[in-house]
Amino acid sequence: MKGSSMNTHMGNIDIDNEVIAQYAGSVAVECFGIVGMAGVSMKDGLVKLLKLDSITRGIKVSLDNNKLVLDFHVIVAYGVSILTVTDNLISNVKYKVEEFTGIEIKKINIFVEGVRVID
Protein backbone atom coordinates (compact mmCIF):
# COMPACT_ATOMS: atom_id res chain seq x y z
CA MET A 1 0.00 0.00 0.00
CA LYS A 2 1.38 3.36 -1.02
CA GLY A 3 0.17 5.94 1.42
CA SER A 4 0.70 8.22 4.35
CA SER A 5 1.26 7.04 7.88
CA MET A 6 1.37 8.51 11.33
CA ASN A 7 2.30 7.16 14.73
CA THR A 8 -0.07 7.50 17.67
CA HIS A 9 0.10 6.32 21.26
CA MET A 10 -2.10 3.35 20.24
CA GLY A 11 -0.11 2.34 17.15
CA ASN A 12 0.38 3.23 13.47
CA ILE A 13 -2.27 4.62 11.15
CA ASP A 14 -1.74 4.14 7.40
CA ILE A 15 -3.91 6.06 4.93
CA ASP A 16 -3.77 5.02 1.28
CA ASN A 17 -3.06 7.92 -1.09
CA GLU A 18 -6.12 6.88 -3.12
CA VAL A 19 -8.33 7.59 -0.09
CA ILE A 20 -6.81 11.04 0.35
CA ALA A 21 -7.18 11.76 -3.38
CA GLN A 22 -10.83 10.65 -3.35
CA TYR A 23 -11.66 12.89 -0.40
CA ALA A 24 -9.69 15.87 -1.75
CA GLY A 25 -11.40 15.45 -5.13
CA SER A 26 -14.87 15.42 -3.60
CA VAL A 27 -14.02 18.61 -1.67
CA ALA A 28 -12.61 20.22 -4.84
CA VAL A 29 -15.66 19.62 -7.04
CA GLU A 30 -17.87 21.22 -4.39
CA CYS A 31 -15.95 24.51 -4.73
CA PHE A 32 -17.56 27.32 -6.70
CA GLY A 33 -16.11 27.67 -10.20
CA ILE A 34 -14.65 24.16 -10.45
CA VAL A 35 -16.34 22.22 -13.25
CA GLY A 36 -14.41 19.05 -12.49
CA MET A 37 -11.08 17.28 -12.48
CA ALA A 38 -9.08 16.99 -15.69
CA GLY A 39 -7.44 13.90 -17.10
CA VAL A 40 -4.46 14.63 -19.32
CA SER A 41 -3.47 12.02 -21.88
CA MET A 42 0.31 11.86 -22.10
CA LYS A 43 0.05 10.06 -25.43
CA ASP A 44 -1.72 12.80 -27.37
CA GLY A 45 -1.83 15.73 -24.93
CA LEU A 46 -5.63 15.88 -24.85
CA VAL A 47 -7.47 17.05 -21.75
CA LYS A 48 -10.82 15.57 -20.79
CA LEU A 49 -13.29 16.15 -18.00
CA LEU A 50 -13.27 13.18 -15.64
CA LYS A 51 -16.45 11.61 -14.32
CA LEU A 52 -16.99 11.49 -10.57
CA ASP A 53 -16.09 7.79 -10.36
CA SER A 54 -12.61 8.45 -11.81
CA ILE A 55 -11.98 11.76 -10.07
CA THR A 56 -8.74 10.58 -8.45
CA ARG A 57 -6.94 10.47 -11.82
CA GLY A 58 -6.84 14.29 -11.74
CA ILE A 59 -5.12 14.38 -8.34
CA LYS A 60 -1.62 13.35 -7.29
CA VAL A 61 -0.89 12.80 -3.61
CA SER A 62 2.66 12.60 -2.28
CA LEU A 63 4.39 12.89 1.08
CA ASP A 64 7.33 15.23 1.73
CA ASN A 65 8.86 15.20 5.24
CA ASN A 66 5.62 13.77 6.70
CA LYS A 67 3.55 16.55 5.07
CA LEU A 68 1.15 16.13 2.16
CA VAL A 69 1.71 17.63 -1.27
CA LEU A 70 -1.40 17.67 -3.49
CA ASP A 71 -1.44 18.34 -7.24
CA PHE A 72 -4.84 19.14 -8.78
CA HIS A 73 -5.57 19.18 -12.51
CA VAL A 74 -8.85 21.07 -12.85
CA ILE A 75 -11.25 22.53 -15.35
CA VAL A 76 -12.77 25.85 -14.30
CA ALA A 77 -16.03 27.51 -15.28
CA TYR A 78 -15.93 30.16 -17.99
CA GLY A 79 -16.31 33.74 -16.74
CA VAL A 80 -15.08 33.28 -13.17
CA SER A 81 -11.87 34.65 -11.70
CA ILE A 82 -9.31 31.85 -11.76
CA LEU A 83 -7.43 33.46 -8.86
CA THR A 84 -10.58 33.55 -6.70
CA VAL A 85 -11.53 29.97 -7.59
CA THR A 86 -8.05 28.61 -6.85
CA ASP A 87 -7.76 30.54 -3.57
CA ASN A 88 -11.12 29.10 -2.52
CA LEU A 89 -10.04 25.60 -3.59
CA ILE A 90 -6.77 25.82 -1.65
CA SER A 91 -8.38 27.04 1.57
CA ASN A 92 -11.24 24.50 1.47
CA VAL A 93 -9.03 21.53 0.62
CA LYS A 94 -6.34 22.49 3.13
CA TYR A 95 -8.81 22.81 5.99
CA LYS A 96 -10.94 19.74 5.22
CA VAL A 97 -8.12 17.33 4.27
CA GLU A 98 -6.01 18.25 7.30
CA GLU A 99 -9.06 17.77 9.52
CA PHE A 100 -9.92 14.45 7.81
CA THR A 101 -6.43 12.91 7.84
CA GLY A 102 -4.67 14.65 10.72
CA ILE A 103 -1.68 15.20 8.40
CA GLU A 104 -0.43 18.71 7.67
CA ILE A 105 -0.48 19.91 4.06
CA LYS A 106 2.80 21.39 2.88
CA LYS A 107 1.75 22.48 -0.60
CA ILE A 108 -1.22 22.45 -2.97
CA ASN A 109 -0.39 22.86 -6.67
CA ILE A 110 -3.23 23.66 -9.06
CA PHE A 111 -2.95 23.17 -12.80
CA VAL A 112 -5.83 24.73 -14.74
CA GLU A 113 -6.12 22.44 -17.75
CA GLY A 114 -9.17 24.00 -19.36
CA VAL A 115 -12.22 26.24 -19.22
CA ARG A 116 -15.81 25.13 -19.80
CA VAL A 117 -19.08 26.97 -20.23
CA ILE A 118 -21.63 25.64 -17.76
CA ASP A 119 -25.39 26.05 -17.86
PDB file of N, CA and C in Angstrom, residues 13-107:
ATOM      1  N   ILE A  13      -1.117   4.428  12.024  1.00  0.00           N
ATOM      2  CA  ILE A  13      -2.268   4.617  11.145  1.00  0.00           C
ATOM      3  C   ILE A  13      -1.731   4.847   9.748  1.00  0.00           C
ATOM      4  N   ASP A  14      -2.130   4.003   8.797  1.00  0.00           N
ATOM      5  CA  ASP A  14      -1.735   4.144   7.399  1.00  0.00           C
ATOM      6  C   ASP A  14      -2.965   4.533   6.583  1.00  0.00           C
ATOM      7  N   ILE A  15      -2.833   5.601   5.801  1.00  0.00           N
ATOM      8  CA  ILE A  15      -3.912   6.064   4.930  1.00  0.00           C
ATOM      9  C   ILE A  15      -3.428   5.965   3.499  1.00  0.00           C
ATOM     10  N   ASP A  16      -4.125   5.186   2.690  1.00  0.00           N
ATOM     11  CA  ASP A  16      -3.770   5.023   1.284  1.00  0.00           C
ATOM     12  C   ASP A  16      -3.924   6.359   0.561  1.00  0.00           C
ATOM     13  N   ASN A  17      -3.001   6.671  -0.331  1.00  0.00           N
ATOM     14  CA  ASN A  17      -3.062   7.924  -1.088  1.00  0.00           C
ATOM     15  C   ASN A  17      -4.333   8.026  -1.924  1.00  0.00           C
ATOM     16  N   GLU A  18      -4.870   6.897  -2.344  1.00  0.00           N
ATOM     17  CA  GLU A  18      -6.116   6.878  -3.116  1.00  0.00           C
ATOM     18  C   GLU A  18      -7.280   7.420  -2.280  1.00  0.00           C
ATOM     19  N   VAL A  19      -7.286   7.103  -0.993  1.00  0.00           N
ATOM     20  CA  VAL A  19      -8.334   7.589  -0.090  1.00  0.00           C
ATOM     21  C   VAL A  19      -8.229   9.106   0.057  1.00  0.00           C
ATOM     22  N   ILE A  20      -7.018   9.599   0.229  1.00  0.00           N
ATOM     23  CA  ILE A  20      -6.805  11.043   0.354  1.00  0.00           C
ATOM     24  C   ILE A  20      -7.199  11.748  -0.943  1.00  0.00           C
ATOM     25  N   ALA A  21      -6.831  11.171  -2.079  1.00  0.00           N
ATOM     26  CA  ALA A  21      -7.177  11.755  -3.378  1.00  0.00           C
ATOM     27  C   ALA A  21      -8.685  11.780  -3.586  1.00  0.00           C
ATOM     28  N   GLN A  22      -9.376  10.715  -3.203  1.00  0.00           N
ATOM     29  CA  GLN A  22     -10.835  10.649  -3.351  1.00  0.00           C
ATOM     30  C   GLN A  22     -11.513  11.735  -2.517  1.00  0.00           C
ATOM     31  N   TYR A  23     -11.071  11.877  -1.276  1.00  0.00           N
ATOM     32  CA  TYR A  23     -11.664  12.889  -0.396  1.00  0.00           C
ATOM     33  C   TYR A  23     -11.343  14.298  -0.897  1.00  0.00           C
ATOM     34  N   ALA A  24     -10.092  14.543  -1.253  1.00  0.00           N
ATOM     35  CA  ALA A  24      -9.695  15.866  -1.750  1.00  0.00           C
ATOM     36  C   ALA A  24     -10.451  16.207  -3.036  1.00  0.00           C
ATOM     37  N   GLY A  25     -10.659  15.227  -3.888  1.00  0.00           N
ATOM     38  CA  GLY A  25     -11.400  15.445  -5.129  1.00  0.00           C
ATOM     39  C   GLY A  25     -12.850  15.793  -4.876  1.00  0.00           C
ATOM     40  N   SER A  26     -13.467  15.121  -3.901  1.00  0.00           N
ATOM     41  CA  SER A  26     -14.866  15.424  -3.596  1.00  0.00           C
ATOM     42  C   SER A  26     -15.002  16.822  -2.998  1.00  0.00           C
ATOM     43  N   VAL A  27     -14.022  17.240  -2.207  1.00  0.00           N
ATOM     44  CA  VAL A  27     -14.018  18.607  -1.675  1.00  0.00           C
ATOM     45  C   VAL A  27     -13.823  19.607  -2.819  1.00  0.00           C
ATOM     46  N   ALA A  28     -12.928  19.301  -3.743  1.00  0.00           N
ATOM     47  CA  ALA A  28     -12.611  20.220  -4.838  1.00  0.00           C
ATOM     48  C   ALA A  28     -13.811  20.466  -5.748  1.00  0.00           C
ATOM     49  N   VAL A  29     -14.546  19.429  -6.110  1.00  0.00           N
ATOM     50  CA  VAL A  29     -15.660  19.621  -7.043  1.00  0.00           C
ATOM     51  C   VAL A  29     -16.839  20.345  -6.396  1.00  0.00           C
ATOM     52  N   GLU A  30     -16.837  20.449  -5.076  1.00  0.00           N
ATOM     53  CA  GLU A  30     -17.872  21.224  -4.390  1.00  0.00           C
ATOM     54  C   GLU A  30     -17.569  22.721  -4.407  1.00  0.00           C
ATOM     55  N   CYS A  31     -16.341  23.096  -4.737  1.00  0.00           N
ATOM     56  CA  CYS A  31     -15.945  24.508  -4.730  1.00  0.00           C
ATOM     57  C   CYS A  31     -16.567  25.246  -5.914  1.00  0.00           C
ATOM     58  N   PHE A  32     -16.983  26.482  -5.656  1.00  0.00           N
ATOM     59  CA  PHE A  32     -17.558  27.321  -6.705  1.00  0.00           C
ATOM     60  C   PHE A  32     -16.532  27.552  -7.817  1.00  0.00           C
ATOM     61  N   GLY A  33     -16.965  27.393  -9.059  1.00  0.00           N
ATOM     62  CA  GLY A  33     -16.112  27.670 -10.205  1.00  0.00           C
ATOM     63  C   GLY A  33     -15.343  26.480 -10.728  1.00  0.00           C
ATOM     64  N   ILE A  34     -15.327  25.377  -9.974  1.00  0.00           N
ATOM     65  CA  ILE A  34     -14.654  24.158 -10.449  1.00  0.00           C
ATOM     66  C   ILE A  34     -15.675  23.305 -11.181  1.00  0.00           C
ATOM     67  N   VAL A  35     -15.446  23.067 -12.456  1.00  0.00           N
ATOM     68  CA  VAL A  35     -16.336  22.220 -13.248  1.00  0.00           C
ATOM     69  C   VAL A  35     -16.054  20.755 -12.943  1.00  0.00           C
ATOM     70  N   GLY A  36     -14.785  20.419 -12.784  1.00  0.00           N
ATOM     71  CA  GLY A  36     -14.407  19.046 -12.489  1.00  0.00           C
ATOM     72  C   GLY A  36     -12.904  18.872 -12.580  1.00  0.00           C
ATOM     73  N   MET A  37     -12.495  17.625 -12.388  1.00  0.00           N
ATOM     74  CA  MET A  37     -11.081  17.285 -12.477  1.00  0.00           C
ATOM     75  C   MET A  37     -10.759  16.953 -13.927  1.00  0.00           C
ATOM     76  N   ALA A  38      -9.514  17.200 -14.310  1.00  0.00           N
ATOM     77  CA  ALA A  38      -9.083  16.987 -15.689  1.00  0.00           C
ATOM     78  C   ALA A  38      -8.147  15.792 -15.766  1.00  0.00           C
ATOM     79  N   GLY A  39      -8.348  14.995 -16.783  1.00  0.00           N
ATOM     80  CA  GLY A  39      -7.438  13.902 -17.096  1.00  0.00           C
ATOM     81  C   GLY A  39      -6.637  14.284 -18.322  1.00  0.00           C
ATOM     82  N   VAL A  40      -5.331  14.239 -18.211  1.00  0.00           N
ATOM     83  CA  VAL A  40      -4.464  14.630 -19.324  1.00  0.00           C
ATOM     84  C   VAL A  40      -3.844  13.379 -19.908  1.00  0.00           C
ATOM     85  N   SER A  41      -4.048  13.174 -21.194  1.00  0.00           N
ATOM     86  CA  SER A  41      -3.474  12.022 -21.876  1.00  0.00           C
ATOM     87  C   SER A  41      -2.042  12.358 -22.289  1.00  0.00           C
ATOM     88  N   MET A  42      -1.098  11.613 -21.751  1.00  0.00           N
ATOM     89  CA  MET A  42       0.306  11.857 -22.096  1.00  0.00           C
ATOM     90  C   MET A  42       0.599  11.470 -23.547  1.00  0.00           C
ATOM     91  N   LYS A  43      -0.174  10.541 -24.065  1.00  0.00           N
ATOM     92  CA  LYS A  43       0.051  10.062 -25.425  1.00  0.00           C
ATOM     93  C   LYS A  43      -0.208  11.153 -26.468  1.00  0.00           C
ATOM     94  N   ASP A  44      -1.380  11.813 -26.364  1.00  0.00           N
ATOM     95  CA  ASP A  44      -1.720  12.800 -27.375  1.00  0.00           C
ATOM     96  C   ASP A  44      -1.909  14.212 -26.826  1.00  0.00           C
ATOM     97  N   GLY A  45      -1.742  14.410 -25.514  1.00  0.00           N
ATOM     98  CA  GLY A  45      -1.828  15.735 -24.929  1.00  0.00           C
ATOM     99  C   GLY A  45      -3.236  16.272 -24.778  1.00  0.00           C
ATOM    100  N   LEU A  46      -4.249  15.433 -24.964  1.00  0.00           N
ATOM    101  CA  LEU A  46      -5.629  15.885 -24.848  1.00  0.00           C
ATOM    102  C   LEU A  46      -6.063  15.930 -23.387  1.00  0.00           C
ATOM    103  N   VAL A  47      -6.919  16.892 -23.094  1.00  0.00           N
ATOM    104  CA  VAL A  47      -7.465  17.054 -21.746  1.00  0.00           C
ATOM    105  C   VAL A  47      -8.938  16.695 -21.805  1.00  0.00           C
ATOM    106  N   LYS A  48      -9.397  15.887 -20.828  1.00  0.00           N
ATOM    107  CA  LYS A  48     -10.823  15.573 -20.794  1.00  0.00           C
ATOM    108  C   LYS A  48     -11.342  15.696 -19.377  1.00  0.00           C
ATOM    109  N   LEU A  49     -12.619  16.030 -19.276  1.00  0.00           N
ATOM    110  CA  LEU A  49     -13.286  16.148 -17.998  1.00  0.00           C
ATOM    111  C   LEU A  49     -13.551  14.754 -17.458  1.00  0.00           C
ATOM    112  N   LEU A  50     -13.093  14.504 -16.231  1.00  0.00           N
ATOM    113  CA  LEU A  50     -13.267  13.181 -15.636  1.00  0.00           C
ATOM    114  C   LEU A  50     -14.624  13.062 -14.961  1.00  0.00           C
ATOM    115  N   LYS A  51     -15.202  11.879 -15.026  1.00  0.00           N
ATOM    116  CA  LYS A  51     -16.448  11.609 -14.320  1.00  0.00           C
ATOM    117  C   LYS A  51     -16.153  11.434 -12.837  1.00  0.00           C
ATOM    118  N   LEU A  52     -17.182  11.551 -12.011  1.00  0.00           N
ATOM    119  CA  LEU A  52     -16.992  11.491 -10.569  1.00  0.00           C
ATOM    120  C   LEU A  52     -16.388  10.175 -10.091  1.00  0.00           C
ATOM    121  N   ASP A  53     -16.630   9.070 -10.804  1.00  0.00           N
ATOM    122  CA  ASP A  53     -16.087   7.786 -10.361  1.00  0.00           C
ATOM    123  C   ASP A  53     -14.591   7.644 -10.676  1.00  0.00           C
ATOM    124  N   SER A  54     -14.043   8.507 -11.517  1.00  0.00           N
ATOM    125  CA  SER A  54     -12.609   8.448 -11.808  1.00  0.00           C
ATOM    126  C   SER A  54     -11.916   9.768 -11.455  1.00  0.00           C
ATOM    127  N   ILE A  55     -12.460  10.440 -10.469  1.00  0.00           N
ATOM    128  CA  ILE A  55     -11.978  11.762 -10.074  1.00  0.00           C
ATOM    129  C   ILE A  55     -10.534  11.754  -9.584  1.00  0.00           C
ATOM    130  N   THR A  56     -10.083  10.646  -9.031  1.00  0.00           N
ATOM    131  CA  THR A  56      -8.737  10.584  -8.451  1.00  0.00           C
ATOM    132  C   THR A  56      -7.643  10.634  -9.506  1.00  0.00           C
ATOM    133  N   ARG A  57      -7.961  10.391 -10.767  1.00  0.00           N
ATOM    134  CA  ARG A  57      -6.943  10.469 -11.819  1.00  0.00           C
ATOM    135  C   ARG A  57      -6.462  11.896 -12.039  1.00  0.00           C
ATOM    136  N   GLY A  58      -7.234  12.896 -11.588  1.00  0.00           N
ATOM    137  CA  GLY A  58      -6.836  14.289 -11.739  1.00  0.00           C
ATOM    138  C   GLY A  58      -6.088  14.834 -10.539  1.00  0.00           C
ATOM    139  N   ILE A  59      -5.778  13.950  -9.578  1.00  0.00           N
ATOM    140  CA  ILE A  59      -5.116  14.378  -8.344  1.00  0.00           C
ATOM    141  C   ILE A  59      -3.922  13.483  -8.068  1.00  0.00           C
ATOM    142  N   LYS A  60      -2.802  14.105  -7.700  1.00  0.00           N
ATOM    143  CA  LYS A  60      -1.619  13.346  -7.291  1.00  0.00           C
ATOM    144  C   LYS A  60      -1.336  13.679  -5.835  1.00  0.00           C
ATOM    145  N   VAL A  61      -1.177  12.643  -5.030  1.00  0.00           N
ATOM    146  CA  VAL A  61      -0.885  12.805  -3.609  1.00  0.00           C
ATOM    147  C   VAL A  61       0.505  12.264  -3.344  1.00  0.00           C
ATOM    148  N   SER A  62       1.334  13.068  -2.669  1.00  0.00           N
ATOM    149  CA  SER A  62       2.659  12.598  -2.276  1.00  0.00           C
ATOM    150  C   SER A  62       2.970  13.112  -0.873  1.00  0.00           C
ATOM    151  N   LEU A  63       3.992  12.529  -0.274  1.00  0.00           N
ATOM    152  CA  LEU A  63       4.392  12.887   1.077  1.00  0.00           C
ATOM    153  C   LEU A  63       5.808  13.439   1.039  1.00  0.00           C
ATOM    154  N   ASP A  64       6.017  14.601   1.677  1.00  0.00           N
ATOM    155  CA  ASP A  64       7.333  15.230   1.734  1.00  0.00           C
ATOM    156  C   ASP A  64       7.594  15.621   3.184  1.00  0.00           C
ATOM    157  N   ASN A  65       8.548  14.957   3.824  1.00  0.00           N
ATOM    158  CA  ASN A  65       8.860  15.196   5.240  1.00  0.00           C
ATOM    159  C   ASN A  65       7.617  15.106   6.123  1.00  0.00           C
ATOM    160  N   ASN A  66       6.842  14.038   5.940  1.00  0.00           N
ATOM    161  CA  ASN A  66       5.619  13.772   6.699  1.00  0.00           C
ATOM    162  C   ASN A  66       4.546  14.842   6.527  1.00  0.00           C
ATOM    163  N   LYS A  67       4.584  15.577   5.412  1.00  0.00           N
ATOM    164  CA  LYS A  67       3.549  16.547   5.073  1.00  0.00           C
ATOM    165  C   LYS A  67       3.042  16.233   3.667  1.00  0.00           C
ATOM    166  N   LEU A  68       1.768  16.442   3.454  1.00  0.00           N
ATOM    167  CA  LEU A  68       1.145  16.130   2.165  1.00  0.00           C
ATOM    168  C   LEU A  68       1.432  17.199   1.126  1.00  0.00           C
ATOM    169  N   VAL A  69       1.630  16.759  -0.104  1.00  0.00           N
ATOM    170  CA  VAL A  69       1.707  17.635  -1.268  1.00  0.00           C
ATOM    171  C   VAL A  69       0.642  17.142  -2.236  1.00  0.00           C
ATOM    172  N   LEU A  70      -0.296  18.022  -2.603  1.00  0.00           N
ATOM    173  CA  LEU A  70      -1.404  17.668  -3.486  1.00  0.00           C
ATOM    174  C   LEU A  70      -1.291  18.435  -4.794  1.00  0.00           C
ATOM    175  N   ASP A  71      -1.409  17.729  -5.913  1.00  0.00           N
ATOM    176  CA  ASP A  71      -1.440  18.342  -7.239  1.00  0.00           C
ATOM    177  C   ASP A  71      -2.835  18.123  -7.827  1.00  0.00           C
ATOM    178  N   PHE A  72      -3.508  19.209  -8.184  1.00  0.00           N
ATOM    179  CA  PHE A  72      -4.843  19.141  -8.780  1.00  0.00           C
ATOM    180  C   PHE A  72      -4.768  19.571 -10.236  1.00  0.00           C
ATOM    181  N   HIS A  73      -5.399  18.810 -11.107  1.00  0.00           N
ATOM    182  CA  HIS A  73      -5.568  19.184 -12.510  1.00  0.00           C
ATOM    183  C   HIS A  73      -7.059  19.432 -12.684  1.00  0.00           C
ATOM    184  N   VAL A  74      -7.433  20.707 -12.870  1.00  0.00           N
ATOM    185  CA  VAL A  74      -8.847  21.074 -12.848  1.00  0.00           C
ATOM    186  C   VAL A  74      -9.285  21.764 -14.126  1.00  0.00           C
ATOM    187  N   ILE A  75     -10.597  21.754 -14.307  1.00  0.00           N
ATOM    188  CA  ILE A  75     -11.248  22.533 -15.355  1.00  0.00           C
ATOM    189  C   ILE A  75     -12.142  23.532 -14.635  1.00  0.00           C
ATOM    190  N   VAL A  76     -11.995  24.809 -14.970  1.00  0.00           N
ATOM    191  CA  VAL A  76     -12.772  25.852 -14.296  1.00  0.00           C
ATOM    192  C   VAL A  76     -13.903  26.338 -15.198  1.00  0.00           C
ATOM    193  N   ALA A  77     -14.884  26.978 -14.560  1.00  0.00           N
ATOM    194  CA  ALA A  77     -16.029  27.514 -15.285  1.00  0.00           C
ATOM    195  C   ALA A  77     -15.631  28.793 -16.022  1.00  0.00           C
ATOM    196  N   TYR A  78     -16.184  28.964 -17.190  1.00  0.00           N
ATOM    197  CA  TYR A  78     -15.928  30.163 -17.989  1.00  0.00           C
ATOM    198  C   TYR A  78     -16.532  31.377 -17.288  1.00  0.00           C
ATOM    199  N   GLY A  79     -15.790  32.480 -17.262  1.00  0.00           N
ATOM    200  CA  GLY A  79     -16.308  33.738 -16.739  1.00  0.00           C
ATOM    201  C   GLY A  79     -16.044  33.982 -15.265  1.00  0.00           C
ATOM    202  N   VAL A  80     -15.396  33.065 -14.579  1.00  0.00           N
ATOM    203  CA  VAL A  80     -15.081  33.279 -13.167  1.00  0.00           C
ATOM    204  C   VAL A  80     -13.596  33.635 -13.039  1.00  0.00           C
ATOM    205  N   SER A  81     -13.263  34.288 -11.956  1.00  0.00           N
ATOM    206  CA  SER A  81     -11.869  34.646 -11.700  1.00  0.00           C
ATOM    207  C   SER A  81     -11.099  33.391 -11.288  1.00  0.00           C
ATOM    208  N   ILE A  82     -10.097  33.041 -12.073  1.00  0.00           N
ATOM    209  CA  ILE A  82      -9.306  31.847 -11.764  1.00  0.00           C
ATOM    210  C   ILE A  82      -8.602  32.014 -10.429  1.00  0.00           C
ATOM    211  N   LEU A  83      -8.104  33.210 -10.131  1.00  0.00           N
ATOM    212  CA  LEU A  83      -7.433  33.460  -8.862  1.00  0.00           C
ATOM    213  C   LEU A  83      -8.381  33.229  -7.679  1.00  0.00           C
ATOM    214  N   THR A  84      -9.598  33.725  -7.779  1.00  0.00           N
ATOM    215  CA  THR A  84     -10.579  33.547  -6.703  1.00  0.00           C
ATOM    216  C   THR A  84     -10.944  32.082  -6.535  1.00  0.00           C
ATOM    217  N   VAL A  85     -11.161  31.391  -7.644  1.00  0.00           N
ATOM    218  CA  VAL A  85     -11.528  29.970  -7.590  1.00  0.00           C
ATOM    219  C   VAL A  85     -10.401  29.150  -6.974  1.00  0.00           C
ATOM    220  N   THR A  86      -9.164  29.401  -7.379  1.00  0.00           N
ATOM    221  CA  THR A  86      -8.047  28.615  -6.853  1.00  0.00           C
ATOM    222  C   THR A  86      -7.764  28.945  -5.389  1.00  0.00           C
ATOM    223  N   ASP A  87      -7.911  30.199  -4.985  1.00  0.00           N
ATOM    224  CA  ASP A  87      -7.765  30.543  -3.566  1.00  0.00           C
ATOM    225  C   ASP A  87      -8.804  29.820  -2.722  1.00  0.00           C
ATOM    226  N   ASN A  88     -10.045  29.795  -3.211  1.00  0.00           N
ATOM    227  CA  ASN A  88     -11.123  29.095  -2.516  1.00  0.00           C
ATOM    228  C   ASN A  88     -10.843  27.592  -2.445  1.00  0.00           C
ATOM    229  N   LEU A  89     -10.368  27.029  -3.548  1.00  0.00           N
ATOM    230  CA  LEU A  89     -10.038  25.605  -3.592  1.00  0.00           C
ATOM    231  C   LEU A  89      -8.939  25.274  -2.583  1.00  0.00           C
ATOM    232  N   ILE A  90      -7.883  26.071  -2.559  1.00  0.00           N
ATOM    233  CA  ILE A  90      -6.771  25.821  -1.648  1.00  0.00           C
ATOM    234  C   ILE A  90      -7.228  25.876  -0.192  1.00  0.00           C
ATOM    235  N   SER A  91      -7.979  26.912   0.170  1.00  0.00           N
ATOM    236  CA  SER A  91      -8.382  27.043   1.569  1.00  0.00           C
ATOM    237  C   SER A  91      -9.339  25.932   1.992  1.00  0.00           C
ATOM    238  N   ASN A  92     -10.302  25.577   1.136  1.00  0.00           N
ATOM    239  CA  ASN A  92     -11.243  24.500   1.474  1.00  0.00           C
ATOM    240  C   ASN A  92     -10.543  23.152   1.595  1.00  0.00           C
ATOM    241  N   VAL A  93      -9.717  22.826   0.613  1.00  0.00           N
ATOM    242  CA  VAL A  93      -9.033  21.532   0.617  1.00  0.00           C
ATOM    243  C   VAL A  93      -8.064  21.445   1.792  1.00  0.00           C
ATOM    244  N   LYS A  94      -7.304  22.499   2.023  1.00  0.00           N
ATOM    245  CA  LYS A  94      -6.339  22.488   3.128  1.00  0.00           C
ATOM    246  C   LYS A  94      -7.044  22.230   4.456  1.00  0.00           C
ATOM    247  N   TYR A  95      -8.099  22.963   4.726  1.00  0.00           N
ATOM    248  CA  TYR A  95      -8.806  22.806   5.992  1.00  0.00           C
ATOM    249  C   TYR A  95      -9.429  21.416   6.127  1.00  0.00           C
ATOM    250  N   LYS A  96     -10.185  21.000   5.117  1.00  0.00           N
ATOM    251  CA  LYS A  96     -10.937  19.743   5.222  1.00  0.00           C
ATOM    252  C   LYS A  96     -10.041  18.506   5.184  1.00  0.00           C
ATOM    253  N   VAL A  97      -9.003  18.504   4.352  1.00  0.00           N
ATOM    254  CA  VAL A  97      -8.125  17.330   4.266  1.00  0.00           C
ATOM    255  C   VAL A  97      -7.271  17.206   5.527  1.00  0.00           C
ATOM    256  N   GLU A  98      -6.779  18.320   6.051  1.00  0.00           N
ATOM    257  CA  GLU A  98      -6.013  18.255   7.300  1.00  0.00           C
ATOM    258  C   GLU A  98      -6.890  17.768   8.452  1.00  0.00           C
ATOM    259  N   GLU A  99      -8.137  18.216   8.483  1.00  0.00           N
ATOM    260  CA  GLU A  99      -9.062  17.766   9.525  1.00  0.00           C
ATOM    261  C   GLU A  99      -9.387  16.280   9.351  1.00  0.00           C
ATOM    262  N   PHE A 100      -9.563  15.834   8.117  1.00  0.00           N
ATOM    263  CA  PHE A 100      -9.920  14.450   7.809  1.00  0.00           C
ATOM    264  C   PHE A 100      -8.782  13.481   8.109  1.00  0.00           C
ATOM    265  N   THR A 101      -7.562  13.842   7.727  1.00  0.00           N
ATOM    266  CA  THR A 101      -6.435  12.912   7.844  1.00  0.00           C
ATOM    267  C   THR A 101      -5.591  13.125   9.093  1.00  0.00           C
ATOM    268  N   GLY A 102      -5.563  14.346   9.616  1.00  0.00           N
ATOM    269  CA  GLY A 102      -4.667  14.653  10.723  1.00  0.00           C
ATOM    270  C   GLY A 102      -3.232  14.883  10.277  1.00  0.00           C
ATOM    271  N   ILE A 103      -3.015  14.984   8.963  1.00  0.00           N
ATOM    272  CA  ILE A 103      -1.678  15.197   8.404  1.00  0.00           C
ATOM    273  C   ILE A 103      -1.630  16.614   7.821  1.00  0.00           C
ATOM    274  N   GLU A 104      -0.577  17.342   8.149  1.00  0.00           N
ATOM    275  CA  GLU A 104      -0.432  18.711   7.667  1.00  0.00           C
ATOM    276  C   GLU A 104      -0.162  18.731   6.166  1.00  0.00           C
ATOM    277  N   ILE A 105      -0.724  19.731   5.491  1.00  0.00           N
ATOM    278  CA  ILE A 105      -0.482  19.905   4.056  1.00  0.00           C
ATOM    279  C   ILE A 105       0.640  20.922   3.875  1.00  0.00           C
ATOM    280  N   LYS A 106       1.662  20.510   3.151  1.00  0.00           N
ATOM    281  CA  LYS A 106       2.800  21.385   2.880  1.00  0.00           C
ATOM    282  C   LYS A 106       2.510  22.302   1.697  1.00  0.00           C
ATOM    283  N   LYS A 107       1.935  21.722   0.634  1.00  0.00           N
ATOM    284  CA  LYS A 107       1.752  22.485  -0.598  1.00  0.00           C
ATOM    285  C   LYS A 107       0.580  21.925  -1.385  1.00  0.00           C
TER     286      LYS A 107
END
